[in-house]
Short mmCIF file of C-alpha atoms in Angstrom, two decimals:
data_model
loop_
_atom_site.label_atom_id
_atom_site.label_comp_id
_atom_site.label_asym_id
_atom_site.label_seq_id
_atom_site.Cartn_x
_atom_site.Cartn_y
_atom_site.Cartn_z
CA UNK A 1 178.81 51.60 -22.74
CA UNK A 2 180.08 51.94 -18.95
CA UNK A 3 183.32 50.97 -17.86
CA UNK A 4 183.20 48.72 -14.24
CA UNK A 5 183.25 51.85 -11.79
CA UNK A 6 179.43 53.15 -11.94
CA UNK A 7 177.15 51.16 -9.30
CA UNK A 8 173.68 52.48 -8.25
CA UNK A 9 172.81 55.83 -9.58
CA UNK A 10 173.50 59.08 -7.22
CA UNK A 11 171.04 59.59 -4.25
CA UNK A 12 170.32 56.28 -4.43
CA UNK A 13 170.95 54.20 -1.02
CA UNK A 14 171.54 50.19 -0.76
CA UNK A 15 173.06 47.62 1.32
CA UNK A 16 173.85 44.48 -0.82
CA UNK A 17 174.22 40.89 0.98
CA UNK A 18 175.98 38.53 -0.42
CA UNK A 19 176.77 34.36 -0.86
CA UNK A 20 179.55 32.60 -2.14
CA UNK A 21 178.41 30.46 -5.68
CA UNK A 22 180.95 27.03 -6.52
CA UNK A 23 181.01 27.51 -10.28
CA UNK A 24 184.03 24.67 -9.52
CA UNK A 25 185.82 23.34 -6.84
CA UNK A 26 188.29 25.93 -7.62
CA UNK A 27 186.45 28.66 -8.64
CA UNK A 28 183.70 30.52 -6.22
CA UNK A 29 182.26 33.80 -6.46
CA UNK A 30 180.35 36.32 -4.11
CA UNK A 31 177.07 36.88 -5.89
CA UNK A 32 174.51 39.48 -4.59
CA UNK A 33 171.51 37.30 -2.71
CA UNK A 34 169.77 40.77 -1.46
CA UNK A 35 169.64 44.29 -1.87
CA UNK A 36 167.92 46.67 0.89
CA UNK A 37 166.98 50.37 0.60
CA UNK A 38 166.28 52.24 -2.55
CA UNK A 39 166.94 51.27 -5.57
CA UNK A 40 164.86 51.59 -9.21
CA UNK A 41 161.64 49.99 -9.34
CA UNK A 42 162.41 48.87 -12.60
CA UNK A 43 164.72 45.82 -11.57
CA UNK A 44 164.05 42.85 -12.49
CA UNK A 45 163.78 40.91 -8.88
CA UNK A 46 162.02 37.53 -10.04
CA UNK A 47 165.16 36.79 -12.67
CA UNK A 48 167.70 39.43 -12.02
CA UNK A 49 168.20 38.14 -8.68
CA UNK A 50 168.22 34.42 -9.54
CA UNK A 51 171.92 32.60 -10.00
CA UNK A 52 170.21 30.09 -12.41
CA UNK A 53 171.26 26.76 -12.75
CA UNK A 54 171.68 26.85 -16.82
CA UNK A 55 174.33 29.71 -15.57
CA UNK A 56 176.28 27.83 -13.10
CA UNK A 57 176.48 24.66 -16.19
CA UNK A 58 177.67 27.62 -18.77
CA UNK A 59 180.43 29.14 -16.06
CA UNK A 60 181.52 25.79 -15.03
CA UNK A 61 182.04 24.66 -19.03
CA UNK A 62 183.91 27.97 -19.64
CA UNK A 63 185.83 27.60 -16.72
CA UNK A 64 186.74 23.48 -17.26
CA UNK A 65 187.54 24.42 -20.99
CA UNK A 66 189.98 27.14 -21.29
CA UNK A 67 190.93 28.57 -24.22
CA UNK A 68 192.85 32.03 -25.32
CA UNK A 69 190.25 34.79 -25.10
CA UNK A 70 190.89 38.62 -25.81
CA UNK A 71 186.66 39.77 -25.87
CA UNK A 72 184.02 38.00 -24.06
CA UNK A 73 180.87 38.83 -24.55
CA UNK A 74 177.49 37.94 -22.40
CA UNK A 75 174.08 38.61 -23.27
CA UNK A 76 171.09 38.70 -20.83
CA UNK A 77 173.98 38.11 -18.08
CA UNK A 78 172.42 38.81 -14.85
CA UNK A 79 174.70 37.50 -12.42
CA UNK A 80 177.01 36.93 -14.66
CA UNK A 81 179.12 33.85 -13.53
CA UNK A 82 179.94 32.80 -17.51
CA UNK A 83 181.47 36.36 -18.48
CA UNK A 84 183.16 36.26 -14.36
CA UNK A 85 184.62 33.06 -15.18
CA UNK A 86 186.03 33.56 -18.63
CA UNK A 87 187.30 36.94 -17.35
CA UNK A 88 189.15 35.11 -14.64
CA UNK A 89 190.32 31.96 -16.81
CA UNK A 90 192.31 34.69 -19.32
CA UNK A 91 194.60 37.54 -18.17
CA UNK A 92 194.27 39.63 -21.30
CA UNK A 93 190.28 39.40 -21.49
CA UNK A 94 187.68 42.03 -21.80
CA UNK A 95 184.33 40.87 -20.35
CA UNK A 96 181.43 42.77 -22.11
CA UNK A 97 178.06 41.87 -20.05
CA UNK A 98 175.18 42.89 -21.39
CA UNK A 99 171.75 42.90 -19.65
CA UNK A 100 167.93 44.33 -21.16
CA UNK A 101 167.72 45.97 -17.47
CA UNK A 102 170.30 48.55 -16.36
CA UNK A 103 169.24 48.52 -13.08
CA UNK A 104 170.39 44.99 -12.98
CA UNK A 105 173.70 46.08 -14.34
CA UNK A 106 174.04 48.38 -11.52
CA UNK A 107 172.85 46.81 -8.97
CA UNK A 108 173.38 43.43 -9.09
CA UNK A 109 176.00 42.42 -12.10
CA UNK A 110 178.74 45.28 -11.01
CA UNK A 111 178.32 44.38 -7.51
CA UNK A 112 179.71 40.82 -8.45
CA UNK A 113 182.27 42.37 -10.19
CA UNK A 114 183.63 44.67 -7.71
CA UNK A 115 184.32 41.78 -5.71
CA UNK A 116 186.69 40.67 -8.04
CA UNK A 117 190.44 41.39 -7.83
CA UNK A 118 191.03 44.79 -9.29
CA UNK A 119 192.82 43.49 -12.19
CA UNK A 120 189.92 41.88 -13.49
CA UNK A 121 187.38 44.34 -12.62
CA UNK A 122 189.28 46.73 -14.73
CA UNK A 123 188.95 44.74 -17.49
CA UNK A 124 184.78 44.77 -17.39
CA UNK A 125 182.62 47.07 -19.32
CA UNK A 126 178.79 47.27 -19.49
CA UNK A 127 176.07 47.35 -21.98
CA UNK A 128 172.17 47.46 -21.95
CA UNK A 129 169.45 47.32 -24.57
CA UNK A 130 167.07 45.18 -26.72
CA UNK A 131 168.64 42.56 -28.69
CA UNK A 132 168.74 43.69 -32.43
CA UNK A 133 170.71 45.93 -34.80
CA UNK A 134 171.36 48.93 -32.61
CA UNK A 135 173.15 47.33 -29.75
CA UNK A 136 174.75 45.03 -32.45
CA UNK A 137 176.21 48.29 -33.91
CA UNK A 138 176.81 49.86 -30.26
CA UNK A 139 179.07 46.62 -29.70
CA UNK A 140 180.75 46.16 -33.04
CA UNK A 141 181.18 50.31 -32.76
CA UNK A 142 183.29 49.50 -29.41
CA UNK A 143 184.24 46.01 -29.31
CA UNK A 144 184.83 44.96 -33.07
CA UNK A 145 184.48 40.83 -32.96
CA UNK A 146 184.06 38.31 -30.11
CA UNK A 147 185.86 35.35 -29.22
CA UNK A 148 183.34 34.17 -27.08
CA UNK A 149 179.72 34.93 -26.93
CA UNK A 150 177.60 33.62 -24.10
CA UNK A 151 173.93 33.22 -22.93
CA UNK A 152 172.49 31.61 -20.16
CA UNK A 153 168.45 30.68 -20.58
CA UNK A 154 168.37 33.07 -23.42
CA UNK A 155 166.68 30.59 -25.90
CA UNK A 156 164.07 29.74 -23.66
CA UNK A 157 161.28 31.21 -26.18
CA UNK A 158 161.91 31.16 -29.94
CA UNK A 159 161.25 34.74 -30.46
CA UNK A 160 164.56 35.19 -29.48
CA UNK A 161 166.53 32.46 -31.52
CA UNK A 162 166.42 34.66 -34.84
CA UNK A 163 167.56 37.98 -33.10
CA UNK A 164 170.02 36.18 -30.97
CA UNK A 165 171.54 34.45 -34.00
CA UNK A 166 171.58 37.91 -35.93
CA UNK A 167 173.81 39.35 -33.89
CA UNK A 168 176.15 36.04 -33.23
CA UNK A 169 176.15 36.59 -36.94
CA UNK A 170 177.73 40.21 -37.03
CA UNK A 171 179.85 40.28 -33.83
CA UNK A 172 181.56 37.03 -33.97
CA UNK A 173 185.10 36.19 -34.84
CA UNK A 174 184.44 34.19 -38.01
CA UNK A 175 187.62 32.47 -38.06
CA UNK A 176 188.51 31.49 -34.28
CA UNK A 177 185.25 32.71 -32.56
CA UNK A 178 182.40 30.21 -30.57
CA UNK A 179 179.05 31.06 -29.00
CA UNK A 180 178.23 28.93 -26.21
CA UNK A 181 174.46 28.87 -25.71
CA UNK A 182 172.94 27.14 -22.12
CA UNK A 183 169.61 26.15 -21.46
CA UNK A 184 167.03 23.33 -20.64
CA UNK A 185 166.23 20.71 -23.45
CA UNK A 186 162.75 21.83 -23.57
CA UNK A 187 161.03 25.27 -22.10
CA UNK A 188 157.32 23.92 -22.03
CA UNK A 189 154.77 26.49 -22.94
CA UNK A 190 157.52 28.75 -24.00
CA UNK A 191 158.31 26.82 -27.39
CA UNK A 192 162.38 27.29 -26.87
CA UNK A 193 164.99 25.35 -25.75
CA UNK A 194 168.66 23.61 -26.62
CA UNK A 195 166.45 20.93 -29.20
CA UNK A 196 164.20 23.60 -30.97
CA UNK A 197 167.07 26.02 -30.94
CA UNK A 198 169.72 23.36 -32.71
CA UNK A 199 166.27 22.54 -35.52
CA UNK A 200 166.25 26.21 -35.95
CA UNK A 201 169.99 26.49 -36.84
CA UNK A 202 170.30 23.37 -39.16
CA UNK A 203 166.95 24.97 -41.24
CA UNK A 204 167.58 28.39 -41.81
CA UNK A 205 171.24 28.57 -40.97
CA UNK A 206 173.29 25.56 -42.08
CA UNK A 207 174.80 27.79 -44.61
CA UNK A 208 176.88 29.96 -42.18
CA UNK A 209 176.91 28.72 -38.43
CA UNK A 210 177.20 25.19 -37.27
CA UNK A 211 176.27 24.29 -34.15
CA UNK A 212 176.35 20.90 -31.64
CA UNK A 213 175.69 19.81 -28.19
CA UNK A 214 179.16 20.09 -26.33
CA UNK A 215 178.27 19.31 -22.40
CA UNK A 216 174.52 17.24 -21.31
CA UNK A 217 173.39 17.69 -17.35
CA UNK A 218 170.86 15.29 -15.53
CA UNK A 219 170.65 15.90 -12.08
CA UNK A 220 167.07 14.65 -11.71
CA UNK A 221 166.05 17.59 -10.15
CA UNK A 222 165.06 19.91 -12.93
CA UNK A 223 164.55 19.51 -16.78
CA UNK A 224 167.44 18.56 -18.80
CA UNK A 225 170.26 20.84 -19.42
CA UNK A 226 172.65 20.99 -22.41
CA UNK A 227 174.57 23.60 -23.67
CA UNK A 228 175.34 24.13 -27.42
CA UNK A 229 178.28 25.45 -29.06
CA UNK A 230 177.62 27.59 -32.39
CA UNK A 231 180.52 28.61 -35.04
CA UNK A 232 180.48 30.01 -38.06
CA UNK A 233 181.43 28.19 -41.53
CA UNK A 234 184.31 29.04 -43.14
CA UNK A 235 183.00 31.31 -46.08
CA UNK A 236 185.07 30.47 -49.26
CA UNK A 237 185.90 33.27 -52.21
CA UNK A 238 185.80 32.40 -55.56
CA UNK A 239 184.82 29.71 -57.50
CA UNK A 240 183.33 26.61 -55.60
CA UNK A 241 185.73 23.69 -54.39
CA UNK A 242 185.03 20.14 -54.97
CA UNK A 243 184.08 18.56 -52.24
CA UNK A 244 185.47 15.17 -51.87
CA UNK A 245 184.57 14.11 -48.53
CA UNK A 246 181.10 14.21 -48.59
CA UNK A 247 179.38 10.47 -49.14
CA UNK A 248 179.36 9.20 -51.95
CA UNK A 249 182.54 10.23 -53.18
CA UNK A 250 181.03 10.55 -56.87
CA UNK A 251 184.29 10.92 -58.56
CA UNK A 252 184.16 6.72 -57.88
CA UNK A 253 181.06 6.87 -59.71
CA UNK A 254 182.73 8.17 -62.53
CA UNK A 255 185.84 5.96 -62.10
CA UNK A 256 184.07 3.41 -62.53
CA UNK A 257 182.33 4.95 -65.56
CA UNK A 258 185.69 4.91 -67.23
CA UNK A 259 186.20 1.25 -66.40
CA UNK A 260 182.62 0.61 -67.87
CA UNK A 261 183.30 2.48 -71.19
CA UNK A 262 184.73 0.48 -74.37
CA UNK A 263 189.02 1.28 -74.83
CA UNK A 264 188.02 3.85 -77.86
CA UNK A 265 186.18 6.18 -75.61
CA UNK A 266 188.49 6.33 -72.86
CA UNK A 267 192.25 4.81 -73.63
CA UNK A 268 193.89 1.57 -71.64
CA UNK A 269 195.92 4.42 -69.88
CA UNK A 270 192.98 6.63 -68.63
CA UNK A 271 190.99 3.41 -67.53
CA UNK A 272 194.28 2.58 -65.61
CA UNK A 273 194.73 5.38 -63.67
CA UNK A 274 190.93 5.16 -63.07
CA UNK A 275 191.60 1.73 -61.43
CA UNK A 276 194.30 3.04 -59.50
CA UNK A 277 192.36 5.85 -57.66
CA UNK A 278 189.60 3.36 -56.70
CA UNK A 279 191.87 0.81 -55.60
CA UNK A 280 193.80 4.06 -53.63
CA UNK A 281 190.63 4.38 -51.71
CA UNK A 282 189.55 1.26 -51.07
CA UNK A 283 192.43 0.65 -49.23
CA UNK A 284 192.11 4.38 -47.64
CA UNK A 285 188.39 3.70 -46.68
CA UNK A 286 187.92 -0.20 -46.16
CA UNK A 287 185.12 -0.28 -49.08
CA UNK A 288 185.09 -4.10 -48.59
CA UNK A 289 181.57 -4.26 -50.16
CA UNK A 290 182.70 -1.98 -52.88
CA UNK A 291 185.69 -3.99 -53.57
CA UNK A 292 183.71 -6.92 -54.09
CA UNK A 293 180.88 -5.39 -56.12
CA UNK A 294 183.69 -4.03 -58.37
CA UNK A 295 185.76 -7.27 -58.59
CA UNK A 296 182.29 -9.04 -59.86
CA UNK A 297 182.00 -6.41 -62.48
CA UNK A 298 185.20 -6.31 -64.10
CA UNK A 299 186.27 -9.86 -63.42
CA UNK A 300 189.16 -8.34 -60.84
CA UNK A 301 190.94 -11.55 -58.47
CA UNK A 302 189.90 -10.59 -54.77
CA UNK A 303 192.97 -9.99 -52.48
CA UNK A 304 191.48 -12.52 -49.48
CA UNK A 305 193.64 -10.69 -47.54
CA UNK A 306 192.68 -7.13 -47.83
CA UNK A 307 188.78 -8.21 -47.64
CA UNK A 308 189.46 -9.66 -44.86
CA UNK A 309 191.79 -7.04 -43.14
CA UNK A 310 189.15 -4.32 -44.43
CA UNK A 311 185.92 -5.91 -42.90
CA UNK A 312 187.82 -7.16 -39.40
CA UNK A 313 188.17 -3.60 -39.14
CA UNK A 314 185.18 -2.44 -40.10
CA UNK A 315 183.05 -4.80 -37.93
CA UNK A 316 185.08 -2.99 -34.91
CA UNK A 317 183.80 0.09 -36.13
CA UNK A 318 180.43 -1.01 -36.37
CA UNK A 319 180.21 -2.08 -32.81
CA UNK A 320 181.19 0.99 -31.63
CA UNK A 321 178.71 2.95 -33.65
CA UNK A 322 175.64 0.23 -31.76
CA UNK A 323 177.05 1.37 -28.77
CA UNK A 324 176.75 4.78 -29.08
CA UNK A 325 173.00 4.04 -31.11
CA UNK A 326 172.07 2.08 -27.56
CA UNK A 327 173.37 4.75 -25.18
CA UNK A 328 171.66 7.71 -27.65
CA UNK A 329 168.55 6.28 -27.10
CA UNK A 330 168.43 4.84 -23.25
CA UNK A 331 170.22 8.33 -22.29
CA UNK A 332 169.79 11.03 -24.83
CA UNK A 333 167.31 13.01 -26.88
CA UNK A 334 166.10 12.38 -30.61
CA UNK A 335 168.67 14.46 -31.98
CA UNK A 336 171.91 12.59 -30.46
CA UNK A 337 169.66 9.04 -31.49
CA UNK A 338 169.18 10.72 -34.99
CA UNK A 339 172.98 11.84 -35.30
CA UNK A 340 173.92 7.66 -34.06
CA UNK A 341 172.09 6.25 -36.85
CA UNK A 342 173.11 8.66 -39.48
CA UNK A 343 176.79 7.91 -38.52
CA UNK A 344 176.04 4.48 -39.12
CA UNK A 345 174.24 5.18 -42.10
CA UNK A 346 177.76 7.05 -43.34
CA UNK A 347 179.65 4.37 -42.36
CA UNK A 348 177.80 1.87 -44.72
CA UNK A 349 177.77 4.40 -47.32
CA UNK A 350 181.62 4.77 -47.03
CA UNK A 351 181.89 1.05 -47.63
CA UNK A 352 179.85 0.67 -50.26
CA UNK A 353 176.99 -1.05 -48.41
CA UNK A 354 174.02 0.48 -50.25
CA UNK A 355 171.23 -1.60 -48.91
CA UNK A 356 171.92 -0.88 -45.35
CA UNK A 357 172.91 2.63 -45.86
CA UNK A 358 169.36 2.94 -47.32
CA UNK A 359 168.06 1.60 -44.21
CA UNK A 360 170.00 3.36 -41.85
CA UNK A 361 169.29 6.77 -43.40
CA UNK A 362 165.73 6.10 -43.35
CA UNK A 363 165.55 4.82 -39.73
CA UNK A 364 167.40 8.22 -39.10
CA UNK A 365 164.70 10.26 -41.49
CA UNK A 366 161.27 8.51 -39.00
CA UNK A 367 162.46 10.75 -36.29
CA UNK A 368 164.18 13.72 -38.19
CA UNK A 369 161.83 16.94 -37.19
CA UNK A 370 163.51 19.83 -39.32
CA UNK A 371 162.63 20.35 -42.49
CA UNK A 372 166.74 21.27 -43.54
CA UNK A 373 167.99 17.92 -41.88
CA UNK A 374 165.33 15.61 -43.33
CA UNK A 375 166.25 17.45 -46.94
CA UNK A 376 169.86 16.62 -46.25
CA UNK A 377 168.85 12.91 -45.73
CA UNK A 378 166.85 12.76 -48.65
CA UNK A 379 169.61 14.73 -50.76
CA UNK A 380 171.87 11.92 -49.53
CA UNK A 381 170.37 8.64 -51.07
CA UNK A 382 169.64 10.96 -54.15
CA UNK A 383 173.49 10.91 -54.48
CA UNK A 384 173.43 7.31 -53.52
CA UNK A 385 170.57 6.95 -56.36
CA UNK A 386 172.93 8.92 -58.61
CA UNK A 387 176.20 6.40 -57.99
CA UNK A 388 174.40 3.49 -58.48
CA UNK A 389 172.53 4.79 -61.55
CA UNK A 390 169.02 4.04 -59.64
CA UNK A 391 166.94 6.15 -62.45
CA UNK A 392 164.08 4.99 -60.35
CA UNK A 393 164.65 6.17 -56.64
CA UNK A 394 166.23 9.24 -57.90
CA UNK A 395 162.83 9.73 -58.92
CA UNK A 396 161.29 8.85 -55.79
CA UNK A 397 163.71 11.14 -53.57
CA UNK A 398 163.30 14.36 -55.49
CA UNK A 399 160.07 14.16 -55.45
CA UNK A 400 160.26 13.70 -51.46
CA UNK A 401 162.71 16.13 -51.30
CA UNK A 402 160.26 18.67 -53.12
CA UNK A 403 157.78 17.92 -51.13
CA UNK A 404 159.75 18.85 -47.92
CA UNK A 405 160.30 22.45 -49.67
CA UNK A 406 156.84 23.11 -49.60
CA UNK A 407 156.87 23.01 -46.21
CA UNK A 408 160.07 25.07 -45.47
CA UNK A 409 164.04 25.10 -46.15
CA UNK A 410 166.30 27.40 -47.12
CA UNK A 411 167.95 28.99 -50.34
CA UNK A 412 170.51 26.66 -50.53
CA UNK A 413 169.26 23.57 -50.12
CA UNK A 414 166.28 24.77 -52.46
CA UNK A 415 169.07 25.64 -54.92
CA UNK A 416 171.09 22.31 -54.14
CA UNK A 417 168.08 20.88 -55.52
CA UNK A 418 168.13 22.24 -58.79
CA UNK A 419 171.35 20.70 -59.28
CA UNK A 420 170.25 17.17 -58.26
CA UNK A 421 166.61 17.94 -60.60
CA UNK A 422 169.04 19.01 -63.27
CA UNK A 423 171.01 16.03 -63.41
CA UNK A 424 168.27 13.56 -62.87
CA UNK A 425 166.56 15.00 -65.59
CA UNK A 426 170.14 14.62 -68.01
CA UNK A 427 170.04 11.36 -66.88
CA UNK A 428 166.88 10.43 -68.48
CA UNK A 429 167.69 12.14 -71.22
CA UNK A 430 165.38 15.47 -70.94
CA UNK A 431 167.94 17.79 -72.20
CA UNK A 432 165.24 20.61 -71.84
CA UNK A 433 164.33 20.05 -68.57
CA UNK A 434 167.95 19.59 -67.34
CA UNK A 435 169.21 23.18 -68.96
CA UNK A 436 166.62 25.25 -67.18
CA UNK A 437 167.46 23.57 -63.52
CA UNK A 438 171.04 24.52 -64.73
CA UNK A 439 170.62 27.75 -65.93
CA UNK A 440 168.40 28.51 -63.14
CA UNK A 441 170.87 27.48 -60.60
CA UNK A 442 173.79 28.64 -62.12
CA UNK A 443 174.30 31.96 -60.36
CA UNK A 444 173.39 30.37 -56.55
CA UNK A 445 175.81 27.21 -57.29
CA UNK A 446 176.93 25.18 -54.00
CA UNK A 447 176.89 21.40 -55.01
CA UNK A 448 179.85 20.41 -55.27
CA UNK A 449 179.04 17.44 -53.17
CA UNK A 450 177.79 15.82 -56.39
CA UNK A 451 179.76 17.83 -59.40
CA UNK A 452 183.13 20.30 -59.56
CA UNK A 453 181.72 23.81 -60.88
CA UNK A 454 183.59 23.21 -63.97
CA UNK A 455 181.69 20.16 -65.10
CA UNK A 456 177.93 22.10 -63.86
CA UNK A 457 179.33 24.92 -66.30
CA UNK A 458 179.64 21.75 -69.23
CA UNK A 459 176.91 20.54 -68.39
CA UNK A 460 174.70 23.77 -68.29
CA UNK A 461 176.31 25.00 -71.84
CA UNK A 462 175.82 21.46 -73.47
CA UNK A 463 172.43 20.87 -72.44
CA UNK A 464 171.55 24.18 -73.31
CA UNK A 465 173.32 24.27 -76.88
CA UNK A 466 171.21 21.29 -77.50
CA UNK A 467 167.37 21.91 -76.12
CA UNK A 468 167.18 25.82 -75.55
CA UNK A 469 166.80 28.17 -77.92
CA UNK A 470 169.18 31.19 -78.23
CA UNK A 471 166.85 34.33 -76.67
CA UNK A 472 166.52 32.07 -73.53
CA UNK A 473 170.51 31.26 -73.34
CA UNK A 474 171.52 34.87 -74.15
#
């Protein structure tokens, strides 16, 4: 680790030219364009000399987007107009840019810098080596966590998306901290890329980082160019919370199971208060189909008047959502097109529209590539299957959604799964079954999509009491 005063190495003799580089209107910086004399043969002059474009998008987004920074760190910087720019943009900064080259750290990336005022060229230090666990631990060592990571083109070949993510892993902020990641759509013949990259992330990392396209560029000139922004998940301690927002709700499911139930199961009271929460979000969430389908049930008198308030203002919604479908697919990838339909899909769900959530999630799932975003489709409508107590395509989507994990996915969806099997399987009334997806699940448990942890743990020790035998329990 250098601090910004080394340049070229002793006995060494260069005279650098340089050219001014508009990251913005209001930001431009003097960039070396050639270097006579002697310098180490090892530089890299094809790409250590290049101000690529993918670096001008990334230092123009950090620059346009502010935010309160107190450790920057760039990977593969070369140039380095994203770490110059956040340096500039925040007073208190510390710009760590790191290149695989030294000699591009000497001679080109601290020659940018010492063009800088002096109060931000103070505030620079240097770093070279491989990407992997020793320069994670030579940065963590120095640095402790990131606000900001960067990389310009650095996805370009997949090889790199697993080390690169490794060490966004270990050095980031996990609480405030965001990787911005720049690069064209596609890399052909190199297999990377902003698409591949975000497929990678959703299949073998959706348990810890989430990630999304922030900024799109189409100049018609070169490939596409997007940058993606990658944070972590919020890691919770203890026992699992319910989750409440994901679609289906399913605590409706079993509102409505109370409803369903004769008065000496559950009491006049309990059924009340389970008629009260339903009505509570129906009026929250303008479920006008739900309303309905729940008025024909229990013999309820429509209110005309919240139907029609609820749908007015949910076929504004809808419109909105075709837009962005139409403008997805005349002006962005499959992944934006995919991400349309699906909100769609969710906003059908959150209605109560079964039939055309169905459709919409399977329009989504024809041109869903990874193997962890087509299983969270397909775990999806087996919730839906689950609230509408369709025994049948419950059926039908596990076994889809085992079929996908033969081909791939990660622990947790694979252990997500257990949960669903499990409760299918109680369902239908194969107690045996159902206890040994339980107990095999129990220790990995994140589903709280479809059930609290408390009622998995009644579930598991009443299936259990009833089809397993006590060596197997204990």
């Amino acid at each position: 680790m250098t601090e910004c005063g080394f340049v070229a190495p002793r006995g060494s003799s260069k005279s650098c030219s340089f050219r001014s580089v508009a990251v913005a209107e209001d930001l431009k910086v003097d960039v070396v364009s050639s270097i006579s004399g002697d310098f180490d043969s090892n530089v890299d002059l094809k790409s250590g000399f290049r101000v690529w474009e993918c670096s001008i998008d990334l230092a123009r987004y950090v620059h346009e987007h502010p935010a309160p920074v107190t450790k920057v760190l760039e990977l593969g910087c070369g140039h380095a107009l994203p770490g110059i720019a956040a340096l500039l943009d925040s007073p208190t900064c510390t710009a760590y840019l790191h290149d695989l080259d030294p000699s591009v750290l000497r001679l080109i990336t601290s020659q940018n810098v010492s063009r800088l005022p002096a109060s931000a060229a103070k505030r620079t230090r240097y770093v070279t080596g491989a990407w992997g666990e020793g320069l994670t631990r030579l940065l963590k060592g120095d640095a402790g966590l990131f606000d900001l990571m960067l990389s310009s083109e650095g996805i370009y070949k997949q090889t790199s998306f697993e080390p690169l993510l490794a060490m966004l892993i270990d050095l980031l902020d996990p609480e405030n901290g965001v990787a911005l990641f720049a690069g064209k759509k596609l890399y052909f013949g190199c297999g990377g890329g902003t698409a591949p990259f975000m497929s990678f992330v959703e299949d073998h990392y959706s348990d810890t980082l989430t990630c999304r396209s922030v900024a799109l560029f189409e100049d018609a000139r070169s490939n596409i160019r997007e940058i993606v922004e990658v944070h972590m998940d919020a890691i919770s301690a203890g026992l699992p919370e319910e989750d409440t927002k994901t679609l289906p709700n399913m605590k409706h499911a079993q509102d409505r199971f109370i409803l369903q139930c004769e008065d000496d199961v559950y009491s006049r009271q309990e059924k009340d208060a389970a008629k009260e929460e339903l009505m509570k979000a129906i009026r929250e969430q303008s479920q006008s189909v739900w309303y309905k389908e729940l008025c024909e049930e229990f013999g309820w008198t429509p209110d005309q008047k919240l139907v029609a308030e609820m749908e007015t203002k949910n076929e504004e919604e809808l419109k909105k959502l075709e837009l962005s479908i139409e403008d997805a697919q005349e002006n962005l990838g499959d992944i934006e097109q995919r991400d349309a339909i699906l909100n769609k899909g969710e906003l059908y769900l959150r209605i109560g529209d079964r039939e055309k959530a169905v459709e919409a999630f399977e329009e989504a799932l024809k041109i869903t590539v990874g193997v962890g975003a087509r299983l969270d489709n397909i775990l999806t409508q087996i919730r839906m299957n689950i609230f509408w107590n369709d025994i049948q395509g419950c059926k039908k989507n596990i076994d889809r959604a085992h079929s996908e994990l033969s081909k791939g996915g990660d622990w947790e969806r694979r252990n997500k799964l257990k949960v669903y099997d499990g409760l299918y399987q109680m369902m239908t009334r194969d107690f045996e079954a159902a206890a040994g997806q339980f107990l095999s699940g129990l220790q990995t448990f994140t589903a709280t999509e479809l059930m609290p942890f408390t009622d998995y743990i009644f579930y598991t020790v009443i299936t259990s009491m009833v089809a397993t035998d006590r060596k197997t329990v204990m």
